Amino acid sequence: MPRYEFRCRACGDTFEVNRPMAAAGAPASCPQGHADTVKLLSAIAITGRGAGGGAPAATGGGCCGGACGC
């Protein structure tokens, strides 16, 4: 389940809420009981593929990379 980060405008506390993507835009109350919160933009890091870390190797032409011989 995705985790969303919020900040309370009243006390400045930052907190996280786990909820389904369908409820991503729903308001969240501060753990201190304040209702004036704002959802923060979170940066995610996506790294390479396994040990190689790069793009997959090219394997010829054709419609599917040459595996079917077309």
Short mmCIF file of N, CA and C in Angstrom, two decimals:
data_model
loop_
_atom_site.label_atom_id
_atom_site.label_comp_id
_atom_site.label_asym_id
_atom_site.label_seq_id
_atom_site.Cartn_x
_atom_site.Cartn_y
_atom_site.Cartn_z
N MET A 1 0.85 -1.17 0.00
CA MET A 1 0.00 0.00 0.00
C MET A 1 0.90 1.24 0.00
N PRO A 2 0.60 2.23 -0.82
CA PRO A 2 1.43 3.43 -0.88
C PRO A 2 1.41 4.23 0.42
N ARG A 3 2.50 4.92 0.64
CA ARG A 3 2.66 5.76 1.82
C ARG A 3 2.73 7.22 1.36
N TYR A 4 1.93 8.07 1.99
CA TYR A 4 1.87 9.48 1.63
C TYR A 4 2.34 10.32 2.81
N GLU A 5 3.09 11.36 2.53
CA GLU A 5 3.63 12.23 3.56
C GLU A 5 2.82 13.53 3.63
N PHE A 6 2.49 13.93 4.83
CA PHE A 6 1.72 15.15 5.08
C PHE A 6 2.47 16.04 6.06
N ARG A 7 2.16 17.33 6.02
CA ARG A 7 2.69 18.28 7.00
C ARG A 7 1.52 19.06 7.57
N CYS A 8 1.54 19.22 8.90
CA CYS A 8 0.50 19.97 9.58
C CYS A 8 0.85 21.46 9.54
N ARG A 9 -0.07 22.28 9.08
CA ARG A 9 0.17 23.72 9.02
C ARG A 9 0.09 24.37 10.40
N ALA A 10 -0.63 23.74 11.32
CA ALA A 10 -0.80 24.31 12.66
C ALA A 10 0.45 24.12 13.53
N CYS A 11 1.00 22.89 13.55
CA CYS A 11 2.13 22.63 14.45
C CYS A 11 3.44 22.34 13.71
N GLY A 12 3.39 22.16 12.39
CA GLY A 12 4.59 21.91 11.60
C GLY A 12 5.05 20.46 11.60
N ASP A 13 4.32 19.57 12.25
CA ASP A 13 4.68 18.16 12.31
C ASP A 13 4.55 17.53 10.93
N THR A 14 5.49 16.65 10.58
CA THR A 14 5.43 15.89 9.33
C THR A 14 5.12 14.45 9.70
N PHE A 15 4.17 13.84 8.99
CA PHE A 15 3.77 12.47 9.31
C PHE A 15 3.41 11.73 8.03
N GLU A 16 3.37 10.40 8.11
CA GLU A 16 3.06 9.56 6.96
C GLU A 16 1.77 8.80 7.19
N VAL A 17 1.06 8.55 6.08
CA VAL A 17 -0.20 7.82 6.13
C VAL A 17 -0.15 6.74 5.05
N ASN A 18 -0.45 5.51 5.41
CA ASN A 18 -0.59 4.41 4.44
C ASN A 18 -2.04 4.33 4.03
N ARG A 19 -2.28 4.39 2.72
CA ARG A 19 -3.66 4.30 2.22
C ARG A 19 -3.65 3.87 0.77
N PRO A 20 -4.76 3.34 0.27
CA PRO A 20 -4.82 2.94 -1.14
C PRO A 20 -4.69 4.15 -2.08
N MET A 21 -4.25 3.91 -3.29
CA MET A 21 -4.09 4.99 -4.26
C MET A 21 -5.41 5.70 -4.53
N ALA A 22 -6.51 4.99 -4.43
CA ALA A 22 -7.83 5.59 -4.67
C ALA A 22 -8.13 6.69 -3.64
N ALA A 23 -7.50 6.63 -2.48
CA ALA A 23 -7.74 7.62 -1.43
C ALA A 23 -6.57 8.59 -1.29
N ALA A 24 -5.72 8.68 -2.31
CA ALA A 24 -4.52 9.52 -2.24
C ALA A 24 -4.83 10.99 -1.97
N GLY A 25 -5.92 11.51 -2.51
CA GLY A 25 -6.25 12.92 -2.35
C GLY A 25 -7.08 13.25 -1.13
N ALA A 26 -7.44 12.24 -0.37
CA ALA A 26 -8.28 12.48 0.82
C ALA A 26 -7.48 13.22 1.89
N PRO A 27 -8.13 14.10 2.65
CA PRO A 27 -7.42 14.82 3.71
C PRO A 27 -6.99 13.87 4.82
N ALA A 28 -5.96 14.27 5.57
CA ALA A 28 -5.47 13.48 6.70
C ALA A 28 -5.34 14.39 7.90
N SER A 29 -5.74 13.92 9.06
CA SER A 29 -5.61 14.69 10.28
C SER A 29 -4.23 14.47 10.89
N CYS A 30 -3.68 15.50 11.47
CA CYS A 30 -2.40 15.46 12.16
C CYS A 30 -2.52 14.54 13.39
N PRO A 31 -1.45 13.82 13.75
CA PRO A 31 -1.49 12.99 14.95
C PRO A 31 -1.78 13.80 16.22
N GLN A 32 -1.54 15.11 16.18
CA GLN A 32 -1.81 15.98 17.32
C GLN A 32 -3.26 16.45 17.35
N GLY A 33 -4.03 16.07 16.31
CA GLY A 33 -5.45 16.40 16.27
C GLY A 33 -5.82 17.59 15.40
N HIS A 34 -4.85 18.20 14.74
CA HIS A 34 -5.14 19.33 13.86
C HIS A 34 -5.65 18.85 12.51
N ALA A 35 -6.55 19.61 11.90
CA ALA A 35 -7.12 19.21 10.61
C ALA A 35 -6.49 19.93 9.43
N ASP A 36 -5.73 21.00 9.66
CA ASP A 36 -5.15 21.79 8.58
C ASP A 36 -3.82 21.19 8.14
N THR A 37 -3.89 20.22 7.22
CA THR A 37 -2.68 19.55 6.74
C THR A 37 -2.57 19.67 5.23
N VAL A 38 -1.37 19.45 4.73
CA VAL A 38 -1.11 19.50 3.30
C VAL A 38 -0.29 18.28 2.91
N LYS A 39 -0.64 17.65 1.79
CA LYS A 39 0.11 16.50 1.30
C LYS A 39 1.38 16.99 0.63
N LEU A 40 2.51 16.37 0.97
CA LEU A 40 3.81 16.75 0.41
C LEU A 40 4.12 15.92 -0.81
N LEU A 41 4.89 16.48 -1.71
CA LEU A 41 5.39 15.72 -2.86
C LEU A 41 6.60 14.94 -2.40
N SER A 42 6.59 13.66 -2.62
CA SER A 42 7.70 12.81 -2.22
C SER A 42 8.49 12.41 -3.45
N ALA A 43 9.80 12.47 -3.32
CA ALA A 43 10.67 12.03 -4.40
C ALA A 43 11.01 10.57 -4.18
N ILE A 44 10.96 9.79 -5.26
CA ILE A 44 11.34 8.39 -5.15
C ILE A 44 12.57 8.16 -6.02
N ALA A 45 13.33 7.16 -5.66
CA ALA A 45 14.53 6.83 -6.43
C ALA A 45 14.33 5.48 -7.09
N ILE A 46 14.55 5.44 -8.38
CA ILE A 46 14.49 4.18 -9.11
C ILE A 46 15.88 3.97 -9.69
N THR A 47 16.51 2.89 -9.29
CA THR A 47 17.87 2.64 -9.74
C THR A 47 17.88 1.62 -10.87
N GLY A 48 19.07 1.29 -11.32
CA GLY A 48 19.25 0.38 -12.45
C GLY A 48 18.73 -1.01 -12.20
N ARG A 49 19.01 -1.89 -13.15
CA ARG A 49 18.51 -3.27 -13.12
C ARG A 49 19.60 -4.20 -12.59
N GLY A 50 19.49 -4.62 -11.39
CA GLY A 50 20.40 -5.61 -10.82
C GLY A 50 21.85 -5.15 -10.80
N ALA A 51 22.76 -6.10 -10.92
CA ALA A 51 24.19 -5.81 -10.81
C ALA A 51 24.71 -4.97 -11.97
N GLY A 52 24.17 -5.17 -13.18
CA GLY A 52 24.63 -4.41 -14.34
C GLY A 52 24.30 -2.94 -14.24
N GLY A 53 23.12 -2.63 -13.74
CA GLY A 53 22.71 -1.26 -13.54
C GLY A 53 22.41 -0.47 -14.79
N GLY A 54 22.53 -1.05 -15.95
CA GLY A 54 22.32 -0.30 -17.17
C GLY A 54 21.12 -0.79 -17.95
N ALA A 55 21.04 -0.32 -19.17
CA ALA A 55 19.96 -0.73 -20.06
C ALA A 55 20.23 -2.15 -20.57
N PRO A 56 19.19 -2.87 -20.95
CA PRO A 56 19.41 -4.21 -21.49
C PRO A 56 20.19 -4.14 -22.80
N ALA A 57 20.94 -5.18 -23.07
CA ALA A 57 21.77 -5.21 -24.28
C ALA A 57 20.90 -5.35 -25.52
N ALA A 58 21.31 -4.72 -26.59
CA ALA A 58 20.61 -4.84 -27.86
C ALA A 58 20.89 -6.22 -28.45
N THR A 59 19.86 -6.86 -29.02
CA THR A 59 20.03 -8.23 -29.52
C THR A 59 19.54 -8.38 -30.95
N GLY A 60 19.88 -7.50 -31.82
CA GLY A 60 19.47 -7.66 -33.20
C GLY A 60 18.23 -6.86 -33.52
N GLY A 61 17.70 -7.05 -34.70
CA GLY A 61 16.57 -6.25 -35.15
C GLY A 61 15.29 -7.01 -35.13
N GLY A 62 14.38 -6.59 -35.98
CA GLY A 62 13.08 -7.24 -36.05
C GLY A 62 12.10 -6.65 -35.09
N CYS A 63 10.89 -7.18 -35.14
CA CYS A 63 9.82 -6.62 -34.33
C CYS A 63 9.93 -6.96 -32.86
N CYS A 64 10.69 -8.01 -32.53
CA CYS A 64 10.76 -8.41 -31.13
C CYS A 64 12.22 -8.63 -30.69
N GLY A 65 13.11 -7.89 -31.26
CA GLY A 65 14.52 -8.00 -30.85
C GLY A 65 15.27 -9.14 -31.51
N GLY A 66 14.68 -9.81 -32.47
CA GLY A 66 15.37 -10.86 -33.19
C GLY A 66 15.22 -12.25 -32.60
N ALA A 67 14.52 -12.40 -31.49
CA ALA A 67 14.40 -13.71 -30.84
C ALA A 67 13.60 -14.69 -31.66
N CYS A 68 12.62 -14.22 -32.43
CA CYS A 68 11.77 -15.15 -33.17
C CYS A 68 12.23 -15.33 -34.61
N GLY A 69 13.29 -14.64 -35.00
CA GLY A 69 13.83 -14.81 -36.34
C GLY A 69 13.07 -14.04 -37.42
N CYS A 70 12.26 -13.10 -37.05
CA CYS A 70 11.50 -12.34 -38.05
C CYS A 70 12.32 -11.23 -38.65
#
